[in-house]
mmCIF file of C-alpha atoms in Angstrom:
data_model
loop_
_atom_site.group_PDB
_atom_site.id
_atom_site.type_symbol
_atom_site.label_atom_id
_atom_site.label_comp_id
_atom_site.label_asym_id
_atom_site.label_seq_id
_atom_site.Cartn_x
_atom_site.Cartn_y
_atom_site.Cartn_z
ATOM 1 C CA MET A 3 -24.327 -22.329 17.933
ATOM 2 C CA LYS A 4 -21.546 -22.023 16.469
ATOM 3 C CA VAL A 5 -21.639 -21.924 12.478
ATOM 4 C CA ARG A 6 -18.225 -22.242 10.557
ATOM 5 C CA VAL A 7 -18.481 -20.385 7.435
ATOM 6 C CA LEU A 8 -16.260 -20.917 4.048
ATOM 7 C CA VAL A 9 -15.438 -17.919 1.632
ATOM 8 C CA CYS A 10 -13.318 -19.101 -2.009
ATOM 9 C CA LEU A 11 -13.382 -16.953 -5.107
ATOM 10 C CA LYS A 12 -15.523 -18.199 -7.752
ATOM 11 C CA ASN A 13 -14.487 -21.060 -10.424
ATOM 12 C CA GLY A 14 -12.875 -19.208 -13.009
ATOM 13 C CA VAL A 15 -11.714 -16.028 -11.272
ATOM 14 C CA LEU A 16 -8.143 -16.173 -10.917
ATOM 15 C CA ASP A 17 -6.404 -16.600 -7.745
ATOM 16 C CA PRO A 18 -2.960 -15.389 -7.499
ATOM 17 C CA GLN A 19 -2.277 -15.961 -4.185
ATOM 18 C CA GLY A 20 -3.416 -19.805 -4.651
ATOM 19 C CA GLN A 21 -1.051 -20.064 -7.758
ATOM 20 C CA THR A 22 1.470 -18.410 -5.529
ATOM 21 C CA VAL A 23 1.396 -21.347 -3.136
ATOM 22 C CA ARG A 24 0.842 -24.771 -5.871
ATOM 23 C CA HIS A 25 4.252 -23.079 -7.391
ATOM 24 C CA ALA A 26 5.875 -23.413 -3.478
ATOM 25 C CA LEU A 27 4.248 -26.734 -3.053
ATOM 26 C CA HIS A 28 5.816 -28.041 -6.421
ATOM 27 C CA VAL A 29 9.469 -26.443 -5.370
ATOM 28 C CA LEU A 30 9.196 -28.050 -2.618
ATOM 29 C CA GLY A 31 9.124 -31.669 -4.640
ATOM 30 C CA TYR A 32 4.920 -32.263 -4.184
ATOM 31 C CA GLN A 33 4.161 -32.488 -7.523
ATOM 32 C CA GLN A 34 0.520 -34.589 -6.514
ATOM 33 C CA VAL A 35 -0.683 -30.508 -6.080
ATOM 34 C CA LYS A 36 -2.665 -29.845 -8.757
ATOM 35 C CA ASP A 37 -4.449 -26.858 -7.936
ATOM 36 C CA VAL A 38 -4.818 -24.787 -4.828
ATOM 37 C CA ARG A 39 -7.304 -21.933 -4.248
ATOM 38 C CA GLN A 40 -7.036 -19.748 -1.115
ATOM 39 C CA GLY A 41 -10.215 -18.836 1.190
ATOM 40 C CA LYS A 42 -10.638 -17.487 4.070
ATOM 41 C CA VAL A 43 -12.719 -19.018 7.738
ATOM 42 C CA PHE A 44 -15.242 -17.640 9.478
ATOM 43 C CA GLU A 45 -15.981 -18.945 13.022
ATOM 44 C CA ILE A 46 -19.420 -17.582 14.340
ATOM 45 C CA GLU A 47 -21.039 -17.169 17.269
ATOM 46 C CA LEU A 48 -24.736 -17.103 17.707
ATOM 47 C CA GLU A 49 -26.623 -16.883 20.950
ATOM 48 C CA GLY A 50 -31.061 -17.087 20.848
ATOM 49 C CA VAL A 51 -30.974 -18.576 17.086
ATOM 50 C CA ASP A 52 -32.473 -21.809 16.365
ATOM 51 C CA LYS A 53 -31.320 -23.585 13.734
ATOM 52 C CA ASP A 54 -33.735 -22.948 11.396
ATOM 53 C CA MET A 55 -32.897 -18.888 12.184
ATOM 54 C CA ALA A 56 -29.082 -19.918 10.958
ATOM 55 C CA PHE A 57 -30.251 -21.506 7.905
ATOM 56 C CA LYS A 58 -31.898 -17.700 7.207
ATOM 57 C CA LEU A 59 -29.453 -15.266 8.938
ATOM 58 C CA ILE A 60 -25.714 -17.217 8.020
ATOM 59 C CA PRO A 61 -26.735 -16.585 4.150
ATOM 60 C CA GLU A 62 -28.461 -13.306 4.348
ATOM 61 C CA ILE A 63 -24.823 -12.138 6.125
ATOM 62 C CA ALA A 64 -22.493 -14.341 4.075
ATOM 63 C CA ASP A 65 -23.827 -12.557 1.397
ATOM 64 C CA LYS A 66 -24.325 -9.339 2.596
ATOM 65 C CA VAL A 67 -20.516 -8.926 4.417
ATOM 66 C CA LEU A 68 -18.611 -11.730 4.681
ATOM 67 C CA ALA A 69 -17.872 -12.627 0.433
ATOM 68 C CA ASN A 70 -18.611 -10.682 -2.105
ATOM 69 C CA PRO A 71 -20.831 -12.596 -4.855
ATOM 70 C CA ILE A 72 -18.815 -11.185 -7.834
ATOM 71 C CA ILE A 73 -16.165 -12.567 -7.431
ATOM 72 C CA GLU A 74 -16.516 -15.053 -4.511
ATOM 73 C CA THR A 75 -18.584 -17.707 -3.360
ATOM 74 C CA PHE A 76 -19.208 -19.054 0.424
ATOM 75 C CA SER A 77 -20.336 -22.560 2.155
ATOM 76 C CA TRP A 78 -21.242 -22.818 5.661
ATOM 77 C CA GLU A 79 -22.462 -25.632 8.205
ATOM 78 C CA ILE A 80 -22.590 -25.689 12.092
ATOM 79 C CA LEU A 81 -20.185 -27.193 14.319
ATOM 80 C CA GLU A 82 -21.766 -27.323 17.392
ATOM 81 C CA MET B 2 -17.556 23.955 -6.826
ATOM 82 C CA LYS B 3 -17.312 22.721 -3.155
ATOM 83 C CA PHE B 4 -16.110 19.638 -2.222
ATOM 84 C CA GLY B 5 -16.209 17.042 0.150
ATOM 85 C CA VAL B 6 -13.860 14.883 0.829
ATOM 86 C CA VAL B 7 -14.745 11.488 3.310
ATOM 87 C CA VAL B 8 -12.624 10.760 6.140
ATOM 88 C CA PHE B 9 -12.674 6.891 7.155
ATOM 89 C CA PRO B 10 -10.518 5.433 9.780
ATOM 90 C CA GLY B 11 -7.594 4.601 7.877
ATOM 91 C CA SER B 12 -8.223 7.118 4.826
ATOM 92 C CA ASN B 13 -4.304 8.469 4.519
ATOM 93 C CA CYS B 14 -4.372 10.753 1.228
ATOM 94 C CA ASP B 15 -7.436 12.609 2.589
ATOM 95 C CA TYR B 16 -4.946 15.543 3.449
ATOM 96 C CA ASP B 17 -3.346 15.482 0.179
ATOM 97 C CA THR B 18 -6.886 15.343 -2.039
ATOM 98 C CA TYR B 19 -7.818 18.256 0.882
ATOM 99 C CA TYR B 20 -4.627 20.310 -0.134
ATOM 100 C CA VAL B 21 -4.263 19.816 -4.280
ATOM 101 C CA LEU B 22 -8.391 21.112 -3.654
ATOM 102 C CA LYS B 23 -8.407 24.263 -1.922
ATOM 103 C CA GLU B 24 -4.528 24.764 -2.071
ATOM 104 C CA VAL B 25 -3.198 24.594 -5.189
ATOM 105 C CA LEU B 26 -7.581 24.781 -7.156
ATOM 106 C CA ASN B 27 -8.415 27.489 -4.662
ATOM 107 C CA GLN B 28 -11.824 25.429 -4.517
ATOM 108 C CA PRO B 29 -14.022 25.771 -0.989
ATOM 109 C CA THR B 30 -12.694 21.906 0.609
ATOM 110 C CA LEU B 31 -13.727 20.394 3.299
ATOM 111 C CA PHE B 32 -14.086 17.034 5.376
ATOM 112 C CA LEU B 33 -16.485 14.820 6.126
ATOM 113 C CA TRP B 34 -16.573 12.379 8.904
ATOM 114 C CA HIS B 35 -17.508 8.966 7.996
ATOM 115 C CA LYS B 36 -19.674 8.763 10.953
ATOM 116 C CA GLU B 37 -22.048 11.980 10.142
ATOM 117 C CA PRO B 38 -24.333 11.092 7.413
ATOM 118 C CA ASP B 39 -24.527 15.231 6.339
ATOM 119 C CA LEU B 40 -22.726 15.751 2.942
ATOM 120 C CA LYS B 41 -22.755 19.482 3.889
ATOM 121 C CA GLY B 42 -23.915 20.755 0.669
ATOM 122 C CA VAL B 43 -21.149 19.730 -0.854
ATOM 123 C CA ASP B 44 -21.530 19.509 -5.117
ATOM 124 C CA CYS B 45 -18.394 16.716 -5.370
ATOM 125 C CA VAL B 46 -17.701 13.710 -2.872
ATOM 126 C CA ILE B 47 -14.759 12.536 -2.658
ATOM 127 C CA LEU B 48 -13.457 9.303 -1.536
ATOM 128 C CA PRO B 49 -9.505 9.479 -0.539
ATOM 129 C CA GLY B 50 -7.204 6.419 -0.647
ATOM 130 C CA GLY B 51 -6.418 5.349 1.753
ATOM 131 C CA PHE B 52 -6.674 1.505 3.844
ATOM 132 C CA SER B 53 -10.069 2.093 5.680
ATOM 133 C CA TYR B 54 -11.065 -0.298 7.924
ATOM 134 C CA GLY B 55 -7.171 -1.080 7.744
ATOM 135 C CA ASP B 56 -8.457 -3.263 5.110
ATOM 136 C CA TYR B 57 -10.176 -6.060 6.827
ATOM 137 C CA LEU B 58 -12.241 -8.585 4.996
ATOM 138 C CA ARG B 59 -11.960 -7.225 1.673
ATOM 139 C CA SER B 60 -10.746 -3.629 0.614
ATOM 140 C CA GLY B 61 -13.375 -1.201 1.134
ATOM 141 C CA ALA B 62 -16.084 -3.914 2.462
ATOM 142 C CA ILE B 63 -16.478 -2.353 6.092
ATOM 143 C CA ALA B 64 -16.256 1.212 4.879
ATOM 144 C CA ARG B 65 -19.400 0.378 2.430
ATOM 145 C CA PHE B 66 -21.356 -0.307 5.231
ATOM 146 C CA SER B 67 -19.959 3.433 7.079
ATOM 147 C CA PRO B 68 -23.126 6.119 8.059
ATOM 148 C CA ILE B 69 -22.196 8.671 5.329
ATOM 149 C CA MET B 70 -22.502 6.164 2.469
ATOM 150 C CA PRO B 71 -26.510 5.746 2.095
ATOM 151 C CA ALA B 72 -26.504 9.786 1.643
ATOM 152 C CA ILE B 73 -23.204 9.310 -1.148
ATOM 153 C CA VAL B 74 -25.300 6.633 -2.742
ATOM 154 C CA GLU B 75 -28.274 8.868 -2.680
ATOM 155 C CA PHE B 76 -26.150 11.946 -3.493
ATOM 156 C CA ALA B 77 -25.082 9.791 -5.861
ATOM 157 C CA HIS B 78 -28.209 8.758 -7.491
ATOM 158 C CA LYS B 79 -29.938 12.185 -8.089
ATOM 159 C CA GLY B 80 -26.595 12.823 -10.234
ATOM 160 C CA GLY B 81 -24.458 13.748 -7.808
ATOM 161 C CA LEU B 82 -20.467 14.066 -8.714
ATOM 162 C CA VAL B 83 -18.764 10.927 -6.716
ATOM 163 C CA LEU B 84 -14.433 10.421 -7.190
ATOM 164 C CA GLY B 85 -13.150 7.077 -5.806
ATOM 165 C CA ILE B 86 -9.922 6.869 -5.483
ATOM 166 C CA CYS B 87 -7.802 3.952 -5.066
ATOM 167 C CA ASN B 88 -9.335 2.735 -1.500
ATOM 168 C CA GLY B 89 -12.038 5.167 -2.905
ATOM 169 C CA PHE B 90 -12.969 3.195 -6.303
ATOM 170 C CA GLN B 91 -12.068 -0.061 -4.029
ATOM 171 C CA ILE B 92 -15.523 1.287 -2.067
ATOM 172 C CA LEU B 93 -17.463 2.312 -4.801
ATOM 173 C CA LEU B 94 -17.287 -1.359 -6.024
ATOM 174 C CA GLU B 95 -17.950 -2.536 -3.160
ATOM 175 C CA ALA B 96 -21.054 -0.245 -2.589
ATOM 176 C CA GLY B 97 -22.706 -1.067 -5.885
ATOM 177 C CA LEU B 98 -22.150 2.520 -7.192
ATOM 178 C CA LEU B 99 -19.458 1.237 -9.627
ATOM 179 C CA GLU B 100 -19.395 -2.494 -11.379
ATOM 180 C CA GLY B 101 -17.275 -5.092 -11.015
ATOM 181 C CA ALA B 102 -14.274 -6.166 -8.387
ATOM 182 C CA MET B 103 -10.665 -5.894 -7.623
ATOM 183 C CA LEU B 104 -8.689 -8.681 -7.333
ATOM 184 C CA ARG B 105 -4.702 -9.136 -5.268
ATOM 185 C CA ASN B 106 -2.055 -7.765 -8.235
ATOM 186 C CA LYS B 107 -1.059 -10.178 -10.170
ATOM 187 C CA ASN B 108 2.365 -10.462 -9.079
ATOM 188 C CA LEU B 109 1.291 -10.102 -5.608
ATOM 189 C CA LYS B 110 3.314 -7.156 -5.054
ATOM 190 C CA PHE B 111 1.964 -3.903 -3.700
ATOM 191 C CA LEU B 112 2.443 -1.206 -6.289
ATOM 192 C CA CYS B 113 3.806 2.223 -5.862
ATOM 193 C CA GLN B 114 4.937 3.692 -9.000
ATOM 194 C CA HIS B 115 4.017 5.890 -11.589
ATOM 195 C CA VAL B 116 2.097 4.522 -14.855
ATOM 196 C CA TRP B 117 0.120 6.077 -17.992
ATOM 197 C CA ILE B 118 -3.071 5.715 -18.744
ATOM 198 C CA ARG B 119 -4.864 6.491 -21.668
ATOM 199 C CA VAL B 120 -8.446 8.888 -21.823
ATOM 200 C CA GLU B 121 -10.599 6.527 -23.476
ATOM 201 C CA ASN B 122 -13.585 8.796 -22.877
ATOM 202 C CA ASN B 123 -13.537 12.453 -22.576
ATOM 203 C CA GLN B 124 -16.790 13.084 -22.651
ATOM 204 C CA THR B 125 -17.675 12.723 -18.549
ATOM 205 C CA PRO B 126 -17.519 15.339 -16.196
ATOM 206 C CA PHE B 127 -14.413 13.750 -14.860
ATOM 207 C CA THR B 128 -12.253 13.783 -18.423
ATOM 208 C CA ARG B 129 -13.541 17.326 -20.076
ATOM 209 C CA LYS B 130 -10.417 18.793 -19.856
ATOM 210 C CA THR B 131 -8.899 16.218 -21.684
ATOM 211 C CA LYS B 132 -8.530 15.000 -25.101
ATOM 212 C CA LYS B 133 -9.811 11.452 -25.956
ATOM 213 C CA GLY B 134 -6.419 9.513 -26.336
ATOM 214 C CA GLN B 135 -4.254 11.554 -24.293
ATOM 215 C CA ILE B 136 -2.017 9.689 -21.881
ATOM 216 C CA LEU B 137 -1.094 10.859 -18.509
ATOM 217 C CA LYS B 138 1.808 10.617 -16.382
ATOM 218 C CA ILE B 139 -0.143 9.400 -12.457
ATOM 219 C CA PRO B 140 1.053 7.038 -9.930
ATOM 220 C CA ILE B 141 -0.468 4.437 -8.569
ATOM 221 C CA ALA B 142 0.113 2.518 -4.594
ATOM 222 C CA HIS B 143 -2.204 -0.213 -4.009
ATOM 223 C CA PHE B 144 -2.242 -3.955 -3.287
ATOM 224 C CA ASP B 145 -5.917 -4.472 -4.761
ATOM 225 C CA GLY B 146 -5.604 -2.920 -7.819
ATOM 226 C CA ASN B 147 -6.179 -6.353 -10.373
ATOM 227 C CA TYR B 148 -9.789 -5.043 -11.752
ATOM 228 C CA TYR B 149 -12.084 -7.605 -12.420
ATOM 229 C CA ALA B 150 -15.827 -7.743 -14.030
ATOM 230 C CA SER B 151 -17.796 -10.438 -15.991
ATOM 231 C CA SER B 152 -17.706 -10.707 -19.465
ATOM 232 C CA GLU B 153 -21.584 -9.113 -19.584
ATOM 233 C CA THR B 154 -20.504 -6.460 -16.900
ATOM 234 C CA LEU B 155 -16.476 -5.751 -19.516
ATOM 235 C CA ASP B 156 -19.300 -5.736 -22.703
ATOM 236 C CA LYS B 157 -21.512 -3.345 -20.952
ATOM 237 C CA LEU B 158 -19.041 -1.132 -19.769
ATOM 238 C CA ASN B 159 -17.372 -1.113 -23.219
ATOM 239 C CA ARG B 160 -21.211 -0.198 -25.051
ATOM 240 C CA ASN B 161 -21.207 2.501 -22.743
ATOM 241 C CA GLY B 162 -17.866 4.549 -22.641
ATOM 242 C CA GLN B 163 -17.646 4.010 -19.017
ATOM 243 C CA ILE B 164 -14.485 2.612 -19.456
ATOM 244 C CA ILE B 165 -12.593 6.333 -18.721
ATOM 245 C CA PHE B 166 -9.114 5.214 -18.109
ATOM 246 C CA ARG B 167 -6.550 1.956 -19.283
ATOM 247 C CA TYR B 168 -3.189 0.974 -18.161
ATOM 248 C CA CYS B 169 -0.837 1.996 -21.133
ATOM 249 C CA THR B 170 3.067 2.655 -22.139
ATOM 250 C CA GLU B 171 4.824 5.663 -22.212
ATOM 251 C CA ASP B 172 3.717 6.004 -26.051
ATOM 252 C CA GLY B 173 -0.340 4.929 -25.193
ATOM 253 C CA GLU B 174 -0.182 1.701 -26.693
ATOM 254 C CA ILE B 175 -2.115 -0.754 -24.428
ATOM 255 C CA ASN B 176 -0.717 -4.241 -24.447
ATOM 256 C CA GLU B 177 0.346 -6.438 -21.349
ATOM 257 C CA ARG B 178 3.376 -5.078 -20.091
ATOM 258 C CA ALA B 179 1.552 -1.820 -19.368
ATOM 259 C CA ASN B 180 -1.013 -3.726 -17.398
ATOM 260 C CA VAL B 181 0.908 -3.633 -14.308
ATOM 261 C CA ASN B 182 -1.546 -5.218 -11.778
ATOM 262 C CA GLY B 183 -3.800 -8.191 -14.202
ATOM 263 C CA SER B 184 -6.554 -5.931 -14.438
ATOM 264 C CA MET B 185 -8.977 -7.078 -16.944
ATOM 265 C CA GLU B 186 -8.522 -5.228 -20.644
ATOM 266 C CA ASN B 187 -6.209 -3.027 -18.549
ATOM 267 C CA ILE B 188 -8.619 -1.441 -17.016
ATOM 268 C CA ALA B 189 -7.584 1.512 -14.725
ATOM 269 C CA GLY B 190 -10.857 3.559 -14.061
ATOM 270 C CA ILE B 191 -14.861 3.143 -14.419
ATOM 271 C CA THR B 192 -18.231 5.029 -14.304
ATOM 272 C CA ASN B 193 -21.471 4.450 -13.635
ATOM 273 C CA LYS B 194 -23.987 4.196 -16.205
ATOM 274 C CA ALA B 195 -25.124 7.827 -15.757
ATOM 275 C CA GLY B 196 -21.310 9.153 -16.194
ATOM 276 C CA ASN B 197 -21.036 11.205 -12.547
ATOM 277 C CA VAL B 198 -20.025 8.845 -10.187
ATOM 278 C CA LEU B 199 -15.773 7.594 -11.268
ATOM 279 C CA GLY B 200 -13.736 5.212 -9.583
ATOM 280 C CA MET B 201 -10.058 4.790 -10.377
ATOM 281 C CA MET B 202 -6.699 3.409 -9.344
ATOM 282 C CA PRO B 203 -4.261 6.326 -10.107
ATOM 283 C CA HIS B 204 -3.989 9.197 -7.680
ATOM 284 C CA PRO B 205 -4.194 11.928 -9.524
ATOM 285 C CA GLU B 206 -3.688 14.056 -6.184
ATOM 286 C CA ARG B 207 -0.006 13.103 -6.468
ATOM 287 C CA ALA B 208 0.341 14.321 -9.989
ATOM 288 C CA SER B 209 -0.377 18.051 -9.243
ATOM 289 C CA GLU B 210 2.157 19.599 -8.513
ATOM 290 C CA VAL B 211 5.785 20.054 -10.570
ATOM 291 C CA LEU B 212 7.855 19.210 -7.856
ATOM 292 C CA LEU B 213 6.137 15.187 -7.255
ATOM 293 C CA GLY B 214 7.006 14.982 -10.906
ATOM 294 C CA SER B 215 3.540 15.288 -12.948
ATOM 295 C CA LEU B 216 0.855 17.767 -13.410
ATOM 296 C CA ASP B 217 -1.485 15.503 -14.962
ATOM 297 C CA GLY B 218 -3.650 14.286 -12.333
ATOM 298 C CA LEU B 219 -5.029 18.326 -12.671
ATOM 299 C CA ALA B 220 -7.314 17.840 -15.737
ATOM 300 C CA ILE B 221 -9.111 15.391 -13.800
ATOM 301 C CA PHE B 222 -9.776 17.999 -10.659
ATOM 302 C CA GLN B 223 -10.096 20.837 -13.513
ATOM 303 C CA SER B 224 -12.560 18.795 -15.526
ATOM 304 C CA ILE B 225 -14.610 18.496 -12.023
ATOM 305 C CA ILE B 226 -14.498 22.182 -11.834
ATOM 306 C CA ASN B 227 -15.606 23.445 -15.323
ATOM 307 C CA SER B 228 -18.569 20.940 -15.148
#
């Protein structure tokens, strides 16, 4: 099974990298870009895990290691 | 006072810290390898600066799972003195021994420069040899030193006197200009509630000899020795 975990800074936590990307896009003329938040993507391959187990395992991994719950949130999906 | 300096893969201030403790201050000091969960009877554990595990994932995020960390957590819970400098501070935050988190510096630059910090609380084992309000000149060298905490946590830190150092101007003024990395409330160093664990971004080991431009870092190590 392959899953994708997306880690983003929480709303309200300043994201200087996202702001810089937004600024660059504005300079290039993309005024439609209202906001940019930068995050991290993890693609994880699991072995011997069914869907129920994945629903337990992935949030545990994300909360413990992939994201820092003080500043970040995560979401995830099963790819295949 | 027997000191232990923890060595992670990617630590790069371990020898500087060892040198100051052993050669400048003549204290028994040894290295503690991160894979050995044995603190070898030290009285104070120092997590030095550097880039443990290449700062991959987040600064300190991988090091906190090193085999030595449960022993350090237990040592800290029993009241043992733990000092985290720069990357060491980041590891203490990730390990949950200190509250809050580090974000990238507000100007997205790696900052390597002397800064001034003001002692906000000298009633700790790390600051007893300083005066409240004393201004220390100590260098920083980091990319992720922009301290963040929820407003509840900040209230608690303030209430309990856990904010030990704030970035200030040369004259001791706390303002935005002095807040080089964008930290909340100019925070440069905090302790846990019990006061036996300190994390600080500036490097006292780089300000402990005349040749290096400042002796102000010595006060922190001397405080520990006399605690």
